[in-house]
Short mmCIF file of C-alpha atoms and ligand atoms in Angstrom, two decimals:
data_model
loop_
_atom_site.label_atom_id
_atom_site.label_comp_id
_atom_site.label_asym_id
_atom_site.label_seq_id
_atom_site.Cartn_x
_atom_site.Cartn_y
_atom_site.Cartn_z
CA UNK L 163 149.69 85.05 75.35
CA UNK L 164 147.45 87.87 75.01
CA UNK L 165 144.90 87.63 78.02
CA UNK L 166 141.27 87.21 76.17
CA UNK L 167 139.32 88.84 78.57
CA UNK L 168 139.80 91.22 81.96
CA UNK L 169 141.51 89.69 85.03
CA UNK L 170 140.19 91.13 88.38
CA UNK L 171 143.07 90.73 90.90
CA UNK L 172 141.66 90.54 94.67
CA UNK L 173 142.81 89.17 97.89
CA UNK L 174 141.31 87.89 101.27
CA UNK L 175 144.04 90.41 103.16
CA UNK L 176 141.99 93.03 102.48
CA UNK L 177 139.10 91.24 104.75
CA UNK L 178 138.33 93.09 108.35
CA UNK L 179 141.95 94.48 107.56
CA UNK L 180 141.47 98.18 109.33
CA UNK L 181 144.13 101.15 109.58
CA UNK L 182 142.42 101.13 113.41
CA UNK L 183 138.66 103.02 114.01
CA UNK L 184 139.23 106.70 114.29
CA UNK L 185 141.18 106.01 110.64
CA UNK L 186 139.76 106.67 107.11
CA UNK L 187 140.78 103.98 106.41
CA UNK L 188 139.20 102.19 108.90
CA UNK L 189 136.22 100.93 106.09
CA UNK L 190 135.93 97.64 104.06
CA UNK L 191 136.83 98.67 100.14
CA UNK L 192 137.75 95.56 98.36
CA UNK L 193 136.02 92.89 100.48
CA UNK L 194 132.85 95.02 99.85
CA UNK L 195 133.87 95.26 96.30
CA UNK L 196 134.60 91.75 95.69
CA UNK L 197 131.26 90.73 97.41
CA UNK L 198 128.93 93.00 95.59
CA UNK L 199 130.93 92.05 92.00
CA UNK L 200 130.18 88.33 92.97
CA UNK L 201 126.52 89.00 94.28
CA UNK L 202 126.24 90.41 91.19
CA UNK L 203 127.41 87.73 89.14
CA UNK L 204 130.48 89.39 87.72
CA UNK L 205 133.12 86.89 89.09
CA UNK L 206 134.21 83.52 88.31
CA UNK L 207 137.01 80.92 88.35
CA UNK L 208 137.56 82.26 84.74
CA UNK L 209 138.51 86.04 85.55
CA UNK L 210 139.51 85.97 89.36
CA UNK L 211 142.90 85.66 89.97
CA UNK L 212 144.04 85.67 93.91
CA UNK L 213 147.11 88.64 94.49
CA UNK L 214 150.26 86.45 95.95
CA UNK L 215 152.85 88.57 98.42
CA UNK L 216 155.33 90.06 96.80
CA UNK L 217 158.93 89.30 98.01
CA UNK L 218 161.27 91.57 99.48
CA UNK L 219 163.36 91.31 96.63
CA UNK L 220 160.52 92.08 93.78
CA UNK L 221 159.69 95.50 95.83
CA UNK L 222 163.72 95.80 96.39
CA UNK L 223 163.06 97.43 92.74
CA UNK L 224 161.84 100.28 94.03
CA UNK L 225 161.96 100.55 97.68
CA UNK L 226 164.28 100.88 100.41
CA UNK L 227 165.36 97.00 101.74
CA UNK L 228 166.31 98.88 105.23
CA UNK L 229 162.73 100.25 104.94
CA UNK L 230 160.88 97.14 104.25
CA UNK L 231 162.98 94.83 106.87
CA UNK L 232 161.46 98.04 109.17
CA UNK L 233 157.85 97.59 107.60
CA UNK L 234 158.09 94.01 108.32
CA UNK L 235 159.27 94.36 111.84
CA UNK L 236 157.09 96.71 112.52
CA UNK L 237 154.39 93.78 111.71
CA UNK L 238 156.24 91.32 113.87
CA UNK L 239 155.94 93.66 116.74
CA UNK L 240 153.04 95.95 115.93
CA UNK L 241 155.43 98.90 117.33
CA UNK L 242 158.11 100.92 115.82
CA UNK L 243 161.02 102.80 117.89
CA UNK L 244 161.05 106.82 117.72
CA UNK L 245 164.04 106.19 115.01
CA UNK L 246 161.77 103.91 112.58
CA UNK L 247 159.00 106.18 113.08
CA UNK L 248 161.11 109.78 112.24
CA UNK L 249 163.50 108.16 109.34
CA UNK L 250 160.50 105.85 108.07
CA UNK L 251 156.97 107.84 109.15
CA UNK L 252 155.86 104.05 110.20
CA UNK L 253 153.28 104.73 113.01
CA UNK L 254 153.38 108.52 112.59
CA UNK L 255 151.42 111.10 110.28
CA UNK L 256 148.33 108.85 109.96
CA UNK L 257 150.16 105.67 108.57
CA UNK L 258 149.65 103.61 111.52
CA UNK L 259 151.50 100.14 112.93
CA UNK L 260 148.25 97.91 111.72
CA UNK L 261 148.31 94.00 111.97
CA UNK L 262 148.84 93.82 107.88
CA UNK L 263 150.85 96.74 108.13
CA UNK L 264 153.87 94.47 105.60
CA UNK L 265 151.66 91.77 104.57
CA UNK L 266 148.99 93.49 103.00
CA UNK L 267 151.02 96.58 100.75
CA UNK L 268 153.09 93.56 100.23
CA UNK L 269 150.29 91.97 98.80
CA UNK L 270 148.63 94.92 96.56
CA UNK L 271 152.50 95.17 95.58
CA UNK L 272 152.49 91.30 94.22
CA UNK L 273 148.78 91.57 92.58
CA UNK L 274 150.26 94.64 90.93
CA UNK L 275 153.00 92.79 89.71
CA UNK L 276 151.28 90.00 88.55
CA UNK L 277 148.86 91.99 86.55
CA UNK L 278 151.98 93.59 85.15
CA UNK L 279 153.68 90.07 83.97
CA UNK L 280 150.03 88.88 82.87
CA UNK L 281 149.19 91.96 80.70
CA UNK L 282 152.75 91.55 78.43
CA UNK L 283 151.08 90.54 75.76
CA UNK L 284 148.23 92.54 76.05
CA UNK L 285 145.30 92.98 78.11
CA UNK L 286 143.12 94.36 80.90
CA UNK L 287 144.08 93.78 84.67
CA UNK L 288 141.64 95.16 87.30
CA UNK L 289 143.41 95.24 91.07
CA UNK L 290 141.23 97.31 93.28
CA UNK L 291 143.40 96.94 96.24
CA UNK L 292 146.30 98.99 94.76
CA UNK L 293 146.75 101.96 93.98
CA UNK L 294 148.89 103.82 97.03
CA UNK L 295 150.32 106.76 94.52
CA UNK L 296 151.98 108.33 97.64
CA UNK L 297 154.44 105.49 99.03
CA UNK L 298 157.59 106.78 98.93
CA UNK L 299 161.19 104.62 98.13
CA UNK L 300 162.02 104.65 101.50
CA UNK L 301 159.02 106.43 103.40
CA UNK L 302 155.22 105.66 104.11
CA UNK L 303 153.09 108.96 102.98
CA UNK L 304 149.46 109.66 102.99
CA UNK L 305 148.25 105.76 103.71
CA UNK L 306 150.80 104.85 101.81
CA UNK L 307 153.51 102.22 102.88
CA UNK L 308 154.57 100.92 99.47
CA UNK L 309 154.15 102.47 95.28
CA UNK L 310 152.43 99.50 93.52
CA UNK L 311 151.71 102.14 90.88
CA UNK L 312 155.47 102.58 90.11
CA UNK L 313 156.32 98.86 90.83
CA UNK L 314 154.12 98.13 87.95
CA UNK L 315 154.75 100.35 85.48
CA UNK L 316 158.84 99.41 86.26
CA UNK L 317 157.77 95.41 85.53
CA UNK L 318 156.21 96.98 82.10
CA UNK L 319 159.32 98.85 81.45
CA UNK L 320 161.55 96.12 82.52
CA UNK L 321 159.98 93.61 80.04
CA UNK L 322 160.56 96.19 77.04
CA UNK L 323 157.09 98.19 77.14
CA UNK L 324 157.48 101.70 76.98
CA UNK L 325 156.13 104.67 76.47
CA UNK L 326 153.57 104.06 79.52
CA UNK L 327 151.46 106.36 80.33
CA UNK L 328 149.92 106.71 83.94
CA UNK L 329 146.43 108.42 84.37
CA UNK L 330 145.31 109.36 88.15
CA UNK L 331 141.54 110.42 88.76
CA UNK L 332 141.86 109.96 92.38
CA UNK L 333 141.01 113.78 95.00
CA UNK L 334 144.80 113.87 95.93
CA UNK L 335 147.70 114.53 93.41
CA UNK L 336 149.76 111.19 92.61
CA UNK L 337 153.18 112.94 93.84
CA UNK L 338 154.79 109.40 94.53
CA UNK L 339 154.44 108.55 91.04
CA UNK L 340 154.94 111.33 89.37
CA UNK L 341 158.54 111.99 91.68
CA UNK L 342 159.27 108.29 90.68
CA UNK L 343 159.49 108.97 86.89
CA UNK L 344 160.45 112.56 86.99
CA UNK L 345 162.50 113.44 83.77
CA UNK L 346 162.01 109.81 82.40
CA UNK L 347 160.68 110.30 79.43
CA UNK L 348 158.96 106.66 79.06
CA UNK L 349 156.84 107.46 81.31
CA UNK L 350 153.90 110.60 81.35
CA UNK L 351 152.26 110.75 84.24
CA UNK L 352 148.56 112.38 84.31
CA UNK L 353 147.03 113.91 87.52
CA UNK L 354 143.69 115.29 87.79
CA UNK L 355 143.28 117.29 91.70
CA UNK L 356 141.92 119.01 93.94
CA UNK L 357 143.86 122.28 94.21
CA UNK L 358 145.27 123.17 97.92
CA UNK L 359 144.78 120.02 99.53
CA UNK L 360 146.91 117.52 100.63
CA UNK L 361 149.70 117.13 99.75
CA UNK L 362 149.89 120.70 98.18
CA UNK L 363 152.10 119.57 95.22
CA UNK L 364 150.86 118.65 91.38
CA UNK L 365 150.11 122.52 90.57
CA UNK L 366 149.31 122.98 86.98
CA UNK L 367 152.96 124.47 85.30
CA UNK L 368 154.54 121.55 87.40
CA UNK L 369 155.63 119.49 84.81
CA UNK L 370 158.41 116.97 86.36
CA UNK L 371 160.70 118.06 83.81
CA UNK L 372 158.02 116.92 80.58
CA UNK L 373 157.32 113.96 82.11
CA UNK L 374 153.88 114.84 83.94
CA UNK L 375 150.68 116.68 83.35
CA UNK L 376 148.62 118.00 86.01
CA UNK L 377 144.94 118.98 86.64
CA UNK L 378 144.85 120.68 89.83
CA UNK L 379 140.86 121.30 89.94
CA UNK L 380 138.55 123.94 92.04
CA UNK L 381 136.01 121.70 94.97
CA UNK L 382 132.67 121.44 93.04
CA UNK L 383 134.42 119.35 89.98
CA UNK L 384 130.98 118.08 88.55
CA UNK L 385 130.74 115.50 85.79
CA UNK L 386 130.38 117.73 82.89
CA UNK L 387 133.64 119.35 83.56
CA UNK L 388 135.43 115.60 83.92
CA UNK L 389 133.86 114.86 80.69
CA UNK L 390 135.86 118.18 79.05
CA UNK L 391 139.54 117.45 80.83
CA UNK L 392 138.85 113.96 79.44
CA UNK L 393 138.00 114.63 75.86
CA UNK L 394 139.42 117.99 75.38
CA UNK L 395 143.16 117.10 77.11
CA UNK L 396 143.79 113.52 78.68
CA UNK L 397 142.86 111.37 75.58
CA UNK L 398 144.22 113.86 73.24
CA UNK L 399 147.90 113.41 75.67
CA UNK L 400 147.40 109.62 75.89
CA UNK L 401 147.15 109.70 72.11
CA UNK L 402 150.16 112.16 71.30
CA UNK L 403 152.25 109.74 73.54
CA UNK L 404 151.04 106.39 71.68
CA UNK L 405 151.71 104.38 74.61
CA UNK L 406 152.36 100.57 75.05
CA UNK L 407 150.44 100.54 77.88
CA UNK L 408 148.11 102.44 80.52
CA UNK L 409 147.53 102.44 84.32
CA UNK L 410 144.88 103.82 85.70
CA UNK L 411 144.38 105.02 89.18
CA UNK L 412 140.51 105.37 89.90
CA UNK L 413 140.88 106.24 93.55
CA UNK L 414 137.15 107.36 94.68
CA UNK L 415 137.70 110.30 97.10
CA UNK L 416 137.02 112.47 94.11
CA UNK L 417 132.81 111.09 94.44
CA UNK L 418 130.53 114.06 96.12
CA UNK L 419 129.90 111.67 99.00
CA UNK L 420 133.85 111.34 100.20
CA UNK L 421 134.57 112.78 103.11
CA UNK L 422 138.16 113.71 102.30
CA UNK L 423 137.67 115.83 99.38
CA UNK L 424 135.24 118.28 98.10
CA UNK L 425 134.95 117.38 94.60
CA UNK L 426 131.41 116.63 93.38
CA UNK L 427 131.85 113.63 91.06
CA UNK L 428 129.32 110.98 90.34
CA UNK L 429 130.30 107.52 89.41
CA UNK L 430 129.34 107.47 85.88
CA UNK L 431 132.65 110.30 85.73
CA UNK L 432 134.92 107.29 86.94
CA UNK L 433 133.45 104.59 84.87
CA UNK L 434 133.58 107.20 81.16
CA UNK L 435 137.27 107.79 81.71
CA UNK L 436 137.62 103.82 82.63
CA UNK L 437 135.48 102.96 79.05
CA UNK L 438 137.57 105.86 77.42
CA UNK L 439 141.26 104.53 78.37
CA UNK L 440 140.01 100.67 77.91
CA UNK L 441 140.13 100.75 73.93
CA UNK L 442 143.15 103.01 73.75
CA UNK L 443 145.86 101.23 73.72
CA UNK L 444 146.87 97.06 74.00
CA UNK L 445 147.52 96.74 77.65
CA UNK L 446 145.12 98.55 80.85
CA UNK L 447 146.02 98.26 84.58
CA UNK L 448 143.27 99.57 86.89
CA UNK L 449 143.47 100.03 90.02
CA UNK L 450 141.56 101.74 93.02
CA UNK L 451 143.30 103.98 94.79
CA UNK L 452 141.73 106.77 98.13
CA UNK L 453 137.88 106.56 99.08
CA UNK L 454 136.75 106.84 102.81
CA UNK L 455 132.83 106.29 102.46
CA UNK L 456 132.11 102.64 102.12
CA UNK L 457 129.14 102.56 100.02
CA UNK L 458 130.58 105.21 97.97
CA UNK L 459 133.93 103.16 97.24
CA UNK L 460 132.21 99.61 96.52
CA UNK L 461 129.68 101.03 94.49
CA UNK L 462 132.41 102.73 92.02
CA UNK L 463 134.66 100.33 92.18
CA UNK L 464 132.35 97.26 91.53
CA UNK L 465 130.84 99.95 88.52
CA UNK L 466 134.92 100.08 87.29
CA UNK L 467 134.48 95.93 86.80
CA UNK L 468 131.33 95.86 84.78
CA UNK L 469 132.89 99.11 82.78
CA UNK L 470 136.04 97.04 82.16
CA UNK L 471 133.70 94.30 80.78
CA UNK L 472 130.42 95.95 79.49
CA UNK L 473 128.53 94.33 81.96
CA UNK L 474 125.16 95.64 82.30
CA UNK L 475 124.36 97.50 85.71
CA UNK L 476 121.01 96.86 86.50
CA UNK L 477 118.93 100.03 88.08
CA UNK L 478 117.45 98.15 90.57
CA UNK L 479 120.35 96.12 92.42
CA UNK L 480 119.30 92.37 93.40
CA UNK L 481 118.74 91.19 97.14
CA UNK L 482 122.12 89.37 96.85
CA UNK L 483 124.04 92.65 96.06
CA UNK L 484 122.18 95.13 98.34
CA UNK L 485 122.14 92.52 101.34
CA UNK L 486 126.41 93.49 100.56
CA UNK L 487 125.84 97.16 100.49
CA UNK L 488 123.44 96.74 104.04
CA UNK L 489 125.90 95.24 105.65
CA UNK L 490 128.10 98.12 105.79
CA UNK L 491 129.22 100.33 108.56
CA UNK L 492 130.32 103.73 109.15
CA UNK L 493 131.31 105.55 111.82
CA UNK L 494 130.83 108.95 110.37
CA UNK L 495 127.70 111.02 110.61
CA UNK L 496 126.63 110.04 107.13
CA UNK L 497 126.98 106.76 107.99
CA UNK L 498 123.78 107.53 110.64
CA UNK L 499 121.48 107.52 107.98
CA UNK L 500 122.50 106.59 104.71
CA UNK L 501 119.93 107.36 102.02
CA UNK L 502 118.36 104.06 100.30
CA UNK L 503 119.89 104.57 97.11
CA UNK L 504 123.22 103.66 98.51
CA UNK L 505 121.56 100.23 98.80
CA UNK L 506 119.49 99.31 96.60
CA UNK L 507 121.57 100.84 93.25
CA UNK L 508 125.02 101.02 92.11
CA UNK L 509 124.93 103.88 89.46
CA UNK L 510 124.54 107.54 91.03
CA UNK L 511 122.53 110.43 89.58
CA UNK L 512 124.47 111.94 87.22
CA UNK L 513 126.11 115.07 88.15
CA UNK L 514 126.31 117.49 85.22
CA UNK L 515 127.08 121.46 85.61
CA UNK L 516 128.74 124.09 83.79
CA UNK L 517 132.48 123.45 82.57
CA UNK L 518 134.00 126.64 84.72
CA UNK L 519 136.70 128.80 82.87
CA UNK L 520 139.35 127.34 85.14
CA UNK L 521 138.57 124.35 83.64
CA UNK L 522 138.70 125.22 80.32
CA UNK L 523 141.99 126.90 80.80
CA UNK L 524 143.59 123.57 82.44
CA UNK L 525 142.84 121.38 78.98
CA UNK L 526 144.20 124.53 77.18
CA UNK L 527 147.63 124.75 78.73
CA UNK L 528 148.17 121.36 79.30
CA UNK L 529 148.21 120.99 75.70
CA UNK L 530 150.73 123.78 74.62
CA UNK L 531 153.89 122.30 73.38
CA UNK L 532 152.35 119.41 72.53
CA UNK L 533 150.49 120.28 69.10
CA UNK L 534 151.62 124.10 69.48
ZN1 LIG Y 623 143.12 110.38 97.51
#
């Protein structure tokens, strides 16, 4: 049955659940979200569904089993061997042994498949907690222990609906996703980037053999120029493609305020190409995906909800939802003294600018061969 109205997929794992404190990822991002979408009146028994743990087997269609009995060891004994941590990068190049370090990507992995099984027949899915674009089949990467992107988009193909196409807004290029579906022509995978960052791959004549676009964009990246790659070539590729389904990955790191990238994005960028993609085509999975500023993440994210639903934001946030956003804490020196309208609103300033000839040229060649 054709879900009537968006699902928002969350989970208490998330909860106090830190990579460790010197980590990025060492902030609240869904608990915060959750709370301020609740505060704000935007959740009910109606559209909250809780993510359940995937099982070994489900993720077995993707990933490694010798890599997730290691993942799940490594929980058990919150330390990996020298082996594990070389063949596996478990506890090595900033994907740390954590206490949820199986049960929560296990988790993101099962909301990701449930919104996958409850969108067959159509419909929106929102699951903030996924979104890890860089897991690898048999390797963590970049925060990354497991690919809910790609074990959703294979429970879409493996219930008949293809073409899917797979849209990625977050700072960093969405190589574990694009790699998954290289040359499988089902499956176009979009990437909008910052150029010559981590992980230095998604350039823009990289095309995975047809199967991938890619945006890799110059720091500064203001709204206006968003607003082109949007209209003027990701819609026009989503439409070419006619796809069954979409899934979005709205990671935040590509906000001004992120600390991990230098793109200069303000929320209402995320929440257009979330309202854009939403009436395109008869199924949407939305996810989060990288953001290392706390207020910066729940604000957007939260935002991504009422876009989904065309809830109002209000410009003046209530006591409920800014009592959230004030209990927040950073370690970073912007967390020292945040300015008040990280508390008191969700929506940002816009960020508007001049639509750079780089950018111009991106939209232009990812569109040759397409309607050349
Ligand atoms: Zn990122």
């Amino acid at each position: 049955m054709r879900l009537q109205k968006p699902v928002f997929i969350g989970s208490e794992i998330y909860r106090n659940s830190t990579y460790g404190k010197n980590h990025p990822l060492a902030v609240p991002r869904v608990s915060s979200t959750t709370d301020l979408c609740r505060a704000l009146g935007w959740l009910s028994h109606a559209n909250f569904a809780e993510a359940p743990m995937a099982t070994e087997a489900q993720v077995a269609r993707f990933h490694d089993p010798a890599y997730l009995a290691a993942l799940r060891e490594a929980e058990e004994t919150q330390a990996v061997s020298d082996d594990v941590k070389n063949r596996y990068h478990i506890g090595a190049f900033n994907n740390p042994v954590y206490p949820e370090i199986f049960r929560r990507p296990m988790t993101s992995a099962g909301g990701i498949l449930l919104a996958a099984r409850l969108t067959e027949d159509g419909g929106i899915v929102y699951c903030p907690g996924g979104g890890t674009h860089h897991g690898r089949r048999d390797r963590a990467s970049g925060f990354c222990y497991l690919n809910d992107p790609v074990l959703g988009i294979l429970g879409w193909l493996d219930a008949g609906i293809s073409p899917v196409v797979y849209v990625d807004i977050d700072a960093h290029h969405g190589d574990g996703v694009q790699d998954a579906f290289a040359d499988d022509d089902r499956v176009l995978t979009i990437s909008v980037h910052q150029q010559n960052i981590w992980p230095h791959t998604g350039a823009a004549e990289d095309r995975a053999g047809g199967a991938a676009r890619n945006f890799p964009v110059p720091a500064g990246l203001n709204d206006t120029e968003m607003r082109y790659l949007l209209h003027e070539a990701i819609l026009p590729l989503v439409a070419a493609h006619r796809p069954q389904a979409v899934f979005l990955q709205c990671g935040a790191d590509a906000l001004e305020e992120d600390p991990l990238s230098r793109l200069a994005l303000s929320n209402n960028a995320h929440w257009e190409v979330v309202r854009a993609l939403r009436d395109f085509c008869p199924r949407l999975i939305v996810t989060g995906g990288g953001g290392y500023n706390p207020w910066t993440v729940a604000r957007c994210w939260a935002g991504v909800w009422a876009a989904l639903n065309d809830f109002a934001v209000p410009d003046t946030l209530p006591e409920a939802a800014e009592a959230v956003l004030r209990g927040l804490h950073y370690n970073r020196a912007a967390g020292r003294n945040p300015p008040a309208h990280w508390f008191t609103t969700l929506r940002d300033a816009p960020r508007e600018g001049m639509v750079r000839p780089e950018i111009r040229l991106l939209a232009a060649n990812a569109l040759e061969e397409v309607f050349g």
